[in-house]
Coordinates of C-alpha atoms in Angstrom, one line a residue:
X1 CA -39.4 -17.2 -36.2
X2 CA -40.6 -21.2 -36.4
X3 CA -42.4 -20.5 -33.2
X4 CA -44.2 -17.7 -35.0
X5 CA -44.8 -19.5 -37.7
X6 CA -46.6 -22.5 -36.1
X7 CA -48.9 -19.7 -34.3
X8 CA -50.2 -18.5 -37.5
X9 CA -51.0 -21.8 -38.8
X10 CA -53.1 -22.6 -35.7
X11 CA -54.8 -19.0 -36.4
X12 CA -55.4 -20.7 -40.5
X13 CA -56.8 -23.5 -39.1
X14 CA -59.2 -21.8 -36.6
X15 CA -60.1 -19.2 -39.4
X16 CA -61.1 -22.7 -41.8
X17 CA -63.2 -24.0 -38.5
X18 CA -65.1 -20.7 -38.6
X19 CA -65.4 -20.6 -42.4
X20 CA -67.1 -24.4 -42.4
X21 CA -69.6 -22.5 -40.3
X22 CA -70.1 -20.0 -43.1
X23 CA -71.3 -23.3 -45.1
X24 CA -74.6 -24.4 -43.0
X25 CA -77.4 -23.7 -44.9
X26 CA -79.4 -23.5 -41.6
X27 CA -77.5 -20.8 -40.1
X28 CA -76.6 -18.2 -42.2
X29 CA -76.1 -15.1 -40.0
X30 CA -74.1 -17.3 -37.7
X31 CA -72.0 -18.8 -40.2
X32 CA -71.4 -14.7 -41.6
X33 CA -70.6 -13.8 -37.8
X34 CA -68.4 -16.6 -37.3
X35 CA -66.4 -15.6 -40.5
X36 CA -66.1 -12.2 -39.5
X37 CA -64.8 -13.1 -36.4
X38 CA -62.3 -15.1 -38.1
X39 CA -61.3 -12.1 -40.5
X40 CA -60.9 -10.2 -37.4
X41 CA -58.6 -12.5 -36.0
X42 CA -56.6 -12.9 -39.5
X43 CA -56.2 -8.6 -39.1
X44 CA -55.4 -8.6 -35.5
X45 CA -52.5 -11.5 -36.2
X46 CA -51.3 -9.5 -39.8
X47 CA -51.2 -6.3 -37.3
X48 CA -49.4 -8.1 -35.0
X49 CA -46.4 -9.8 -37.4
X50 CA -45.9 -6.2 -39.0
X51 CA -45.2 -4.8 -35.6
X52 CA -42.6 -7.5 -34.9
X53 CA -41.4 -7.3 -38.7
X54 CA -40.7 -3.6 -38.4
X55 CA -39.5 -3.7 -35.3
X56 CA -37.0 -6.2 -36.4
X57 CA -35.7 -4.2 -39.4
X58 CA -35.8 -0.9 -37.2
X59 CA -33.5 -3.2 -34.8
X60 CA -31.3 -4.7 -37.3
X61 CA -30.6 -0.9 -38.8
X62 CA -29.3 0.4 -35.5
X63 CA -27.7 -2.7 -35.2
X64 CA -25.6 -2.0 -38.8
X65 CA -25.5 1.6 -37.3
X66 CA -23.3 0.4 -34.4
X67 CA -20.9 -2.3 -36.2
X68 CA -20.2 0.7 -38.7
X69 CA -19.5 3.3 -35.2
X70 CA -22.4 5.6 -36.6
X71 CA -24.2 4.7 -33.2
X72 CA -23.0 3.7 -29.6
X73 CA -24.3 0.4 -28.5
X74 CA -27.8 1.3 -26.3
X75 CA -26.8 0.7 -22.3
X76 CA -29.0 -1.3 -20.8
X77 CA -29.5 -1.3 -16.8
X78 CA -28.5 -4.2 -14.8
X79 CA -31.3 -5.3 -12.7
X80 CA -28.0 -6.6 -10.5
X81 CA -26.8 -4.4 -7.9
X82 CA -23.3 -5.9 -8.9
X83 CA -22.9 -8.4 -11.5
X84 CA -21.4 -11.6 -9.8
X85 CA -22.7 -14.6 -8.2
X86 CA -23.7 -12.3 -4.8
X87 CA -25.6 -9.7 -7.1
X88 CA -27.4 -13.3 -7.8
X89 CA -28.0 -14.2 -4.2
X90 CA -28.9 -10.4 -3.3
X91 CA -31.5 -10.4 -6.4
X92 CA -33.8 -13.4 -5.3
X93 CA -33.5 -12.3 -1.5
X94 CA -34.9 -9.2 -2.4
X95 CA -38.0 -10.8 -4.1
X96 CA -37.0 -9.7 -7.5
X97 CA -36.6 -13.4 -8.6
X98 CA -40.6 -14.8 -8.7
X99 CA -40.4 -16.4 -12.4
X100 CA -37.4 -18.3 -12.2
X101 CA -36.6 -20.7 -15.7
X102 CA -33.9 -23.5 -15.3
X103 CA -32.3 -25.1 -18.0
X104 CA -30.9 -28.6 -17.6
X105 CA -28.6 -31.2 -19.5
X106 CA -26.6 -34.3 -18.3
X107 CA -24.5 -32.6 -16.4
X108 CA -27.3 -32.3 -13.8
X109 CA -27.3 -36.1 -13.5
X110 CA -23.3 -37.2 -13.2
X111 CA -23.4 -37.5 -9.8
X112 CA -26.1 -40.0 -10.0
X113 CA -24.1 -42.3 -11.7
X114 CA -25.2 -41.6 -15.0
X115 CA -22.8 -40.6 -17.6
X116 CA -22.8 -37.9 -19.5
X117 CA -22.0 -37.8 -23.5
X118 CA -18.9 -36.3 -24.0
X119 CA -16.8 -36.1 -21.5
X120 CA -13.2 -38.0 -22.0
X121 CA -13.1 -41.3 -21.3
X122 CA -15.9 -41.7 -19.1
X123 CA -18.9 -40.1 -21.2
X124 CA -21.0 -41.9 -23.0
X125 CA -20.2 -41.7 -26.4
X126 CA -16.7 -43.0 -25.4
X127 CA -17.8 -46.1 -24.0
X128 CA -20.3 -47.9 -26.9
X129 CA -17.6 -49.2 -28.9
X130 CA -18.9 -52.8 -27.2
X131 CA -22.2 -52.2 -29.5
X132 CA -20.3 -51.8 -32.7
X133 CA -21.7 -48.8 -34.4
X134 CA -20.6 -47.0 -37.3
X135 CA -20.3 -43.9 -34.9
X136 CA -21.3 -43.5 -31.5
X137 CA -24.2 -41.2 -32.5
X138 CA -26.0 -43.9 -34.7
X139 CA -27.6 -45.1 -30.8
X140 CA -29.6 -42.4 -31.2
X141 CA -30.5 -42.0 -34.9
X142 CA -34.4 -42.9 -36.0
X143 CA -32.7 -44.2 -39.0
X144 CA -30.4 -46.6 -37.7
X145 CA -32.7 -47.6 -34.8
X146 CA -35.1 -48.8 -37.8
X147 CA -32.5 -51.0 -39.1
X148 CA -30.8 -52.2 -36.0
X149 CA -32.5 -51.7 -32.4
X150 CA -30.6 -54.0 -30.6
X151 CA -27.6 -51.6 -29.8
X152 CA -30.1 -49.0 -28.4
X153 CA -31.6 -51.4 -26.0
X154 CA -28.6 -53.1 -24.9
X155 CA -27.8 -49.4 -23.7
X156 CA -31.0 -49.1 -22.6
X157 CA -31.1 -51.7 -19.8
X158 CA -27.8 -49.6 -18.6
X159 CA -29.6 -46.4 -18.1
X160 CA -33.3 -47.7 -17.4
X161 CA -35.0 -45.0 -15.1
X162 CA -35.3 -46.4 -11.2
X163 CA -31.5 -47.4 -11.0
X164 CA -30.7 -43.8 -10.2
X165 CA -31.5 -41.2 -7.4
X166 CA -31.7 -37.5 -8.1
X167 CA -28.8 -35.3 -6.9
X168 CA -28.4 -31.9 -4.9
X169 CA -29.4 -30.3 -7.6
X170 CA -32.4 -31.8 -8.5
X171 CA -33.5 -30.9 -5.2
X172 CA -32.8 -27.4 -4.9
X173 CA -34.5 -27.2 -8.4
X174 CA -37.7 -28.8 -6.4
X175 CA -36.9 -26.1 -3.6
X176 CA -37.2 -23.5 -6.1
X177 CA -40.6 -25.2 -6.8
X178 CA -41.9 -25.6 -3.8
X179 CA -41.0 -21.3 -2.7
X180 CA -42.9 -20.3 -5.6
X181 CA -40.4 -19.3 -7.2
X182 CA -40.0 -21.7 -10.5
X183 CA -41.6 -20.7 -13.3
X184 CA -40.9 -23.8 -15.7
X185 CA -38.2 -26.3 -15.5
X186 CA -36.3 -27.3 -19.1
X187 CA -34.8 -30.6 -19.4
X188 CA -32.8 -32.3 -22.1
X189 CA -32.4 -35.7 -19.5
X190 CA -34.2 -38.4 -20.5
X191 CA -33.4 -40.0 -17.0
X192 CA -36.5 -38.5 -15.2
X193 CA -35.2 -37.9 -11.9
X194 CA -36.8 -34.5 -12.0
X195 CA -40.2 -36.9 -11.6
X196 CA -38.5 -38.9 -8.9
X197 CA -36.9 -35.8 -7.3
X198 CA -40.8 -34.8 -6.7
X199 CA -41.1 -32.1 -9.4
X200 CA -44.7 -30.7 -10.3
X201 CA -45.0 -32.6 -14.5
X202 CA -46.6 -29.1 -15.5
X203 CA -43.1 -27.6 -14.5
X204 CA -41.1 -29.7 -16.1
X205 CA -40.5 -30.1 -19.7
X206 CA -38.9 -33.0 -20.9
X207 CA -37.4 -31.3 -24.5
X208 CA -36.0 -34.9 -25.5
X209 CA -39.0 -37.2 -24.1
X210 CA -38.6 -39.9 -21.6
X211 CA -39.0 -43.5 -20.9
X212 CA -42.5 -43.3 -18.8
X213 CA -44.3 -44.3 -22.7
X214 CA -43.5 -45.9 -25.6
X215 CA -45.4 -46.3 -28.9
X216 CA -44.6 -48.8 -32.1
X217 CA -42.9 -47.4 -34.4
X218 CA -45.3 -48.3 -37.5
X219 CA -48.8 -48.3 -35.9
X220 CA -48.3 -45.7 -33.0
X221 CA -49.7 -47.8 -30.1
X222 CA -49.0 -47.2 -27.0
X223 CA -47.1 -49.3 -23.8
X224 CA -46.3 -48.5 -20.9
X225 CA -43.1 -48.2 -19.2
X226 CA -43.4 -51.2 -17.1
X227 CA -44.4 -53.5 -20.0
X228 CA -41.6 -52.4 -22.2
X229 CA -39.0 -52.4 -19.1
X230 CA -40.6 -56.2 -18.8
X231 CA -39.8 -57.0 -22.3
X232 CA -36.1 -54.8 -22.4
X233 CA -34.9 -56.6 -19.2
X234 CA -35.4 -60.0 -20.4
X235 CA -33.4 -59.5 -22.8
X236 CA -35.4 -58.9 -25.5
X237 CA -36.8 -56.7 -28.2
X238 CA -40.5 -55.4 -27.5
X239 CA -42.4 -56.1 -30.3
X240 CA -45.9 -54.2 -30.6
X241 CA -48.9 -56.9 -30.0
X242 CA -51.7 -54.8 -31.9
X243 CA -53.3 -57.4 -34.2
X244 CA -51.8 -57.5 -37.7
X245 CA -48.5 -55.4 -36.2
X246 CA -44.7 -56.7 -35.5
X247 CA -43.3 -53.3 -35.1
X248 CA -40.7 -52.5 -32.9
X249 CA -41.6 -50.1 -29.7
X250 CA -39.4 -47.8 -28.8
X251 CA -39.9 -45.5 -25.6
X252 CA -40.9 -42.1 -26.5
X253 CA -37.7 -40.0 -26.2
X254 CA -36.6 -38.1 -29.2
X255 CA -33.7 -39.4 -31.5
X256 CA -31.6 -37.7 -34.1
X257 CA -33.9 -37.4 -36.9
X258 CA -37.5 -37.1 -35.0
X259 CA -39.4 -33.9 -34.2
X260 CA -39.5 -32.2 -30.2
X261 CA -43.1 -32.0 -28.2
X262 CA -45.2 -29.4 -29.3
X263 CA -45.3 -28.6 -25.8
X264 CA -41.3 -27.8 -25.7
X265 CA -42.4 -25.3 -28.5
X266 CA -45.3 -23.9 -26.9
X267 CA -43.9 -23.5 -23.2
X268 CA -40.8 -21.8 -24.8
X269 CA -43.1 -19.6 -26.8
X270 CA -44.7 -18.7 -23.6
X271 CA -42.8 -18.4 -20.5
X272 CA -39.3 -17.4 -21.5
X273 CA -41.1 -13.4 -21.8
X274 CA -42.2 -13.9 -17.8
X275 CA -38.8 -15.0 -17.2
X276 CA -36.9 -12.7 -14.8
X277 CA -34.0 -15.0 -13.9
X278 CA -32.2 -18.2 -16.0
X279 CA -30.1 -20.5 -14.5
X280 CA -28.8 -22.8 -17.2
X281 CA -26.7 -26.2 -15.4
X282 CA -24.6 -28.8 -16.7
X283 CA -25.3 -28.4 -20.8
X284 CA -22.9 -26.9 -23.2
X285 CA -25.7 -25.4 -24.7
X286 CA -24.4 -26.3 -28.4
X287 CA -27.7 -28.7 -29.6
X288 CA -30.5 -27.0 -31.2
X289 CA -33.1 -25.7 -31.0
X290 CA -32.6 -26.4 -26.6
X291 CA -29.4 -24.0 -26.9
X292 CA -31.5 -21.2 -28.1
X293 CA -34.2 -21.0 -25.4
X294 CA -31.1 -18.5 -23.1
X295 CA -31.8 -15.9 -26.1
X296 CA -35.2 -16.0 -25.1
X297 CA -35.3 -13.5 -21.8
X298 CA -35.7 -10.2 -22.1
X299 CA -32.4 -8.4 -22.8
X300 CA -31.8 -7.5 -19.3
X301 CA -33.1 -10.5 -17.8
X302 CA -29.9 -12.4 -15.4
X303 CA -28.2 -15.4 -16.5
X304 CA -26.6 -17.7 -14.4
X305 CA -24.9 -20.5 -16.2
X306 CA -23.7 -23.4 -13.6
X307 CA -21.3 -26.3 -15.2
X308 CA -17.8 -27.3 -15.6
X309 CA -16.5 -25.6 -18.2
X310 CA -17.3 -22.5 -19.9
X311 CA -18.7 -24.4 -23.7
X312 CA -21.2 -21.5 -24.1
X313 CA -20.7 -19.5 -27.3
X314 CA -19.2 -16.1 -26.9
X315 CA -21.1 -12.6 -27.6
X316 CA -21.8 -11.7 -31.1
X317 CA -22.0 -8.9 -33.2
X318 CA -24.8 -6.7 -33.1
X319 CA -26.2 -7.6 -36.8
X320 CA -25.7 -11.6 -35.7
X321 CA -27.4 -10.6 -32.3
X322 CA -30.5 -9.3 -34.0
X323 CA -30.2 -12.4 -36.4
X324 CA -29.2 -15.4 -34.1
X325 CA -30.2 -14.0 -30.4
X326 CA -27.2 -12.8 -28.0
X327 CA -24.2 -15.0 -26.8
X328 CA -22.7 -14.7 -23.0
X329 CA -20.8 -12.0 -22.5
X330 CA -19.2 -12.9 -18.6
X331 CA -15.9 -11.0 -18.9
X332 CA -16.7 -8.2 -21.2
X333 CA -16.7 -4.8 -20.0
X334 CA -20.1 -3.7 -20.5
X335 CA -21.3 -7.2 -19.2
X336 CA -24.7 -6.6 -17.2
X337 CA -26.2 -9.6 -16.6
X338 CA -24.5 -12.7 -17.3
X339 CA -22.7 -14.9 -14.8
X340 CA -20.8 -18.1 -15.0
X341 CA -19.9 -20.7 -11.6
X342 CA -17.6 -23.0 -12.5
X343 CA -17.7 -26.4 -10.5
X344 CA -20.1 -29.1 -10.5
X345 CA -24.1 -28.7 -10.6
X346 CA -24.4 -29.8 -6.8
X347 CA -21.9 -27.4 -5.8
X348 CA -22.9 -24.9 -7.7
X349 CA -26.6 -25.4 -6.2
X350 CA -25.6 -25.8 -2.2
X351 CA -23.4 -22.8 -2.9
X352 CA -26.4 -21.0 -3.8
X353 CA -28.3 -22.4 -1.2
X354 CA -26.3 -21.8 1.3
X355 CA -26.1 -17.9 0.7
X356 CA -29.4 -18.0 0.3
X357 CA -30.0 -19.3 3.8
X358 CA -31.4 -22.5 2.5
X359 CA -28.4 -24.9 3.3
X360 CA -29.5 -27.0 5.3
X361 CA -33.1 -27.4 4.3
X362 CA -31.5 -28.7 1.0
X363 CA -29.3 -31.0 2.9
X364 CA -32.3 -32.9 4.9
X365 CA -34.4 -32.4 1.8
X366 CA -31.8 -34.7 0.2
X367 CA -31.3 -37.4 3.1
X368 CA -35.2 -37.4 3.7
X369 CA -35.8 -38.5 0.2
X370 CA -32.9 -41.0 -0.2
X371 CA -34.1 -42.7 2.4
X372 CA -37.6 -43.0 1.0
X373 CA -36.1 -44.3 -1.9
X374 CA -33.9 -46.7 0.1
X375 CA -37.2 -48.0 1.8
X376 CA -38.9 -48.1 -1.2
X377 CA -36.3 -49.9 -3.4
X378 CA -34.7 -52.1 -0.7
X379 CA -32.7 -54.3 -3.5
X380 CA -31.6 -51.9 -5.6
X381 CA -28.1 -50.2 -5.0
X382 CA -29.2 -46.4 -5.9
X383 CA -27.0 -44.2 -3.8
X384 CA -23.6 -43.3 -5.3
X385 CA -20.9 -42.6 -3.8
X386 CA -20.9 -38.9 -5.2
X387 CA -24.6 -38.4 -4.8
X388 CA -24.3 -38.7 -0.7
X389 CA -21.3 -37.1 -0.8
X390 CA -23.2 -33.9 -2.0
X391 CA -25.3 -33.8 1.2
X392 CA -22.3 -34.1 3.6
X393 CA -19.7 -31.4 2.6
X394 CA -20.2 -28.1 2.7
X395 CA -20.2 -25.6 -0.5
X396 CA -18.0 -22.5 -0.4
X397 CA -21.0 -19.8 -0.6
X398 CA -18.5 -17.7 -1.9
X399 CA -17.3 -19.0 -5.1
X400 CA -13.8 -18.3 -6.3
X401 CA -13.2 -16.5 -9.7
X402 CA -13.0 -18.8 -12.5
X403 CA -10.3 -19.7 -14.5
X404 CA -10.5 -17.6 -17.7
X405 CA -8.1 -19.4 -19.6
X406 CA -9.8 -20.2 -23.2
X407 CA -10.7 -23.4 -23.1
X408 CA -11.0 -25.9 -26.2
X409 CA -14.7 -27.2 -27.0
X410 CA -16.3 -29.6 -29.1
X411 CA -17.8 -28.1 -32.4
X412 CA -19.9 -31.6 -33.3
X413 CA -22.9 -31.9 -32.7
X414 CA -24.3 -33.8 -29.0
X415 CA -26.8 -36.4 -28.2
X416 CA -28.7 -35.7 -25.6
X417 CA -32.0 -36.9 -23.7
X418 CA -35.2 -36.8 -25.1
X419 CA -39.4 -36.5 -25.7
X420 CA -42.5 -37.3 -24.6
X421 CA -45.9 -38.2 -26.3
X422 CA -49.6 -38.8 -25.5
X423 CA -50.2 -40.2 -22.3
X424 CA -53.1 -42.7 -22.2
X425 CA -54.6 -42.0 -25.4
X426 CA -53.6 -43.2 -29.3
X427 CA -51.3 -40.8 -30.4
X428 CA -52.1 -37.6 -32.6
X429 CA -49.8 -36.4 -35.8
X430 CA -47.6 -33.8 -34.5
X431 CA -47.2 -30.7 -35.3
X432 CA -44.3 -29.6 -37.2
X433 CA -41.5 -28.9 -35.0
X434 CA -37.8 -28.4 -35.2
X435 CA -35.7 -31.6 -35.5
X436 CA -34.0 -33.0 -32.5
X437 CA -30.2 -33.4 -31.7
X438 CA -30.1 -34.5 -28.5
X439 CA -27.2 -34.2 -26.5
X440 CA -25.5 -31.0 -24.5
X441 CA -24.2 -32.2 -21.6
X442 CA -21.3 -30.8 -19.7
X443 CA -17.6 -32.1 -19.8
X444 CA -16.0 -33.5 -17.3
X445 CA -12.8 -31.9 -16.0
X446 CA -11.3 -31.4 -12.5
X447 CA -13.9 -29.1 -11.2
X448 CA -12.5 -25.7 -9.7
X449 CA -14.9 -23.9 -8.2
X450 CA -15.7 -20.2 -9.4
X451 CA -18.3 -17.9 -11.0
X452 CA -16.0 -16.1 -13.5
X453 CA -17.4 -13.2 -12.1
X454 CA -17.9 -9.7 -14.1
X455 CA -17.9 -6.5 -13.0
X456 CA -20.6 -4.0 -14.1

């Protein structure tokens, strides 16, 4: 409904445009044509939002009709010929796949070497108690960052993009690129190995921001990622050196507090009804308004979610599914679409690959470009142990069923990566968009292998 929302206001503002026309005392009959092509664009959108608002209430009556048992819930054909992680492979090697969307959260990056934020012991938010915060979150809040920086840039020259290589995964996403078969790529990382991994920047959007830009935080001018990398590696603050300004700059990812990229809003607005297969990797998908983009699809629209640990929330109701969007629904009986993989992103992507018949394309995709980077970065210790580990062993194309057992999940809310401004030029207001949380990244657990397959 925001998304809605923010489309009629642009329609306002274009209809105020036309009616400043209507002003000119020079050109009368254009100004009068201008406005009514402005009024006709105000009764084409009204048309519009009473379609979807009647729709909705005809929706949310059948929807009462079924929770009551006055109605059977409406069947809906699988698109799958059978509803497990082969239906997946079968479904792109038929050519039904050609819009594919991916969803992405730190989970994607572990094998890199960067951590993750909740995971036991080893995530993130378990290991700043060396930056004394009040809680581990305040690293990321605006309003703590304007009081005290220091702690967010003492963590900053830990994670500071060019450390790190991209992983299997980031590489068969690029695959998917480069077959013509990725639609758009949704990222809560911050890291921006999908850049480094070679991905197109009109495919990828970065829903928390990244470190390429920065801007001060009281004037709004802008540095690039080199000078503020000077200034953070020192150690130091970087100060904004605009004439009359000592703000503080702070790169342009999206903290707890601070609005996502109009262009998260406007890519979600428009790809996620071309969408004809989602794979969602290593996010527990509970941090708004990223977790929502998987009730986006059409309803019979595949979903493959890839990660560790089943986090996703279950199915709802019918009246909370025509209010909040549908939850996964792997092990139910009238399941149709959804499938989970449990293991590790990389496995879970050369298992794919693999079946696909794309094994080891992937695997000399991933040794070609870690040795550019090698070449490239001859000082710098990128490769983890994990990371070229990926590219040796081989994945089980076959995955095993996954453990069903209920597993406990964190109900608070995640930090995560985060957004992107203006690129070379003084930044513009925003528009208004939903508040950021960041953080939905996967937990770290003994990986088992599996897809917690349903059956149709």
């Amino acid at each position: 409904m925001f998304v809605k929302s923010c489309h009629i206001i642009v329609g306002n503002q274009d209809t105020k445009g036309a009616e400043g026309g209507d002003n000119s005392n020079d050109k009368k009959e254009e100004g009068s044509s201008n406005s009514q092509g402005a009024a006709g664009g105000d009764n084409s959108d009204s048309k519009a939002t009473e379609k979807k608002e009647e729709e909705k209430k005809s929706a949310l009556f059948d929807a009462f009709a079924v929770s009551l048992g006055l109605k059977d819930e409406p069947k809906i054909e699988s698109l799958l010929d059978t509803v497990d992680f082969n239906g997946i492979v079968k479904y792109i090697k038929d050519g039904k796949a050609k819009n594919i969307i991916t969803m992405a959260g730190a989970g994607i990056s572990t094998s890199a070497g960067i951590p993750d934020f909740r995971s036991p012991e080893t995530g993130l938010y378990d290991n700043l108690q060396k930056y004394n915060l009040p809680e581990p979150t305040a690293v990321f809040s605006i309003d703590y960052f304007k009081e005290n920086p220091e702690p967010f840039f003492m963590l900053a020259r830990e994670l500071w993009p060019g450390v790190f290589k991209p992983t299997t995964c980031h590489y068969f996403i690029r695959m998917l690129q480069e077959k013509g078969l990725l639609l758009r790529h949704f990222t809560q990382n911050i890291d921006t190995l999908e850049s480094v991994a070679g991905l197109d920047p009109e495919v990828c959007v970065e829903a928390h921001g990244h470190f390429r830009t920065g801007h001060c935080i009281q004037c709004r001018a802008e540095y690039t990622q080199d000078w503020m990398k000077e200034r953070i590696m020192k150690p130091s603050i970087p100060k904004c050196e605009a004439e009359g300004c000592d703000g503080v700059v702070k790169p342009d990812i999206v903290f707890f507090g601070e609005n996502l990229p109009f262009r998260f809003l406007k890519c979600m607005s428009e790809d996620f009804g071309k969408c004809d297969l989602l794979i969602i990797m290593g996010t527990s998908l509970l941090v708004q308004p990223f977790a929502s983009l998987v009730n986006r699809t059409k309803e019979n629209v595949p979903r493959m979610y890839i990660n560790l640990e089943n986090s996703c929330p279950p199915k709802l109701d019918p009246i909370m599914t025509v209010i909040f969007g549908s939850g996964f629904d792997f092990d139910g009986e009238n399941n149709y679409r959804d499938i989970f993989w449990q293991g590790t992103c990389d496995d879970g992507c050369m298992a794919l690959a693999e079946a696909l018949g794309w094994g080891e394309e992937l695997k000399n995709l991933v040794t070609t470009e870690h040795a550019k980077i090698d070449v490239a970065n001859p000082d710098k210790g990128t490769t983890s142990a994990k990371n070229a580990d990926c590219t040796s062993k081989k994945a089980d194309a076959t995955p095993k069923k996954a453990d069903t057992t209920p597993k406990k999940t964190e109900n608070t809310p995640k930090k995560s990566e985060t957004p992107k401004t203006s690129d070379k030029t003084p930044p513009k207001p925003e528009a208004a968009t939903p508040k950021a949380t960041p953080g939905s990244e996967s937990k770290k657990t003994p990986p088992k292998k599996g897809n917690g397959n349903s059956t149709k």
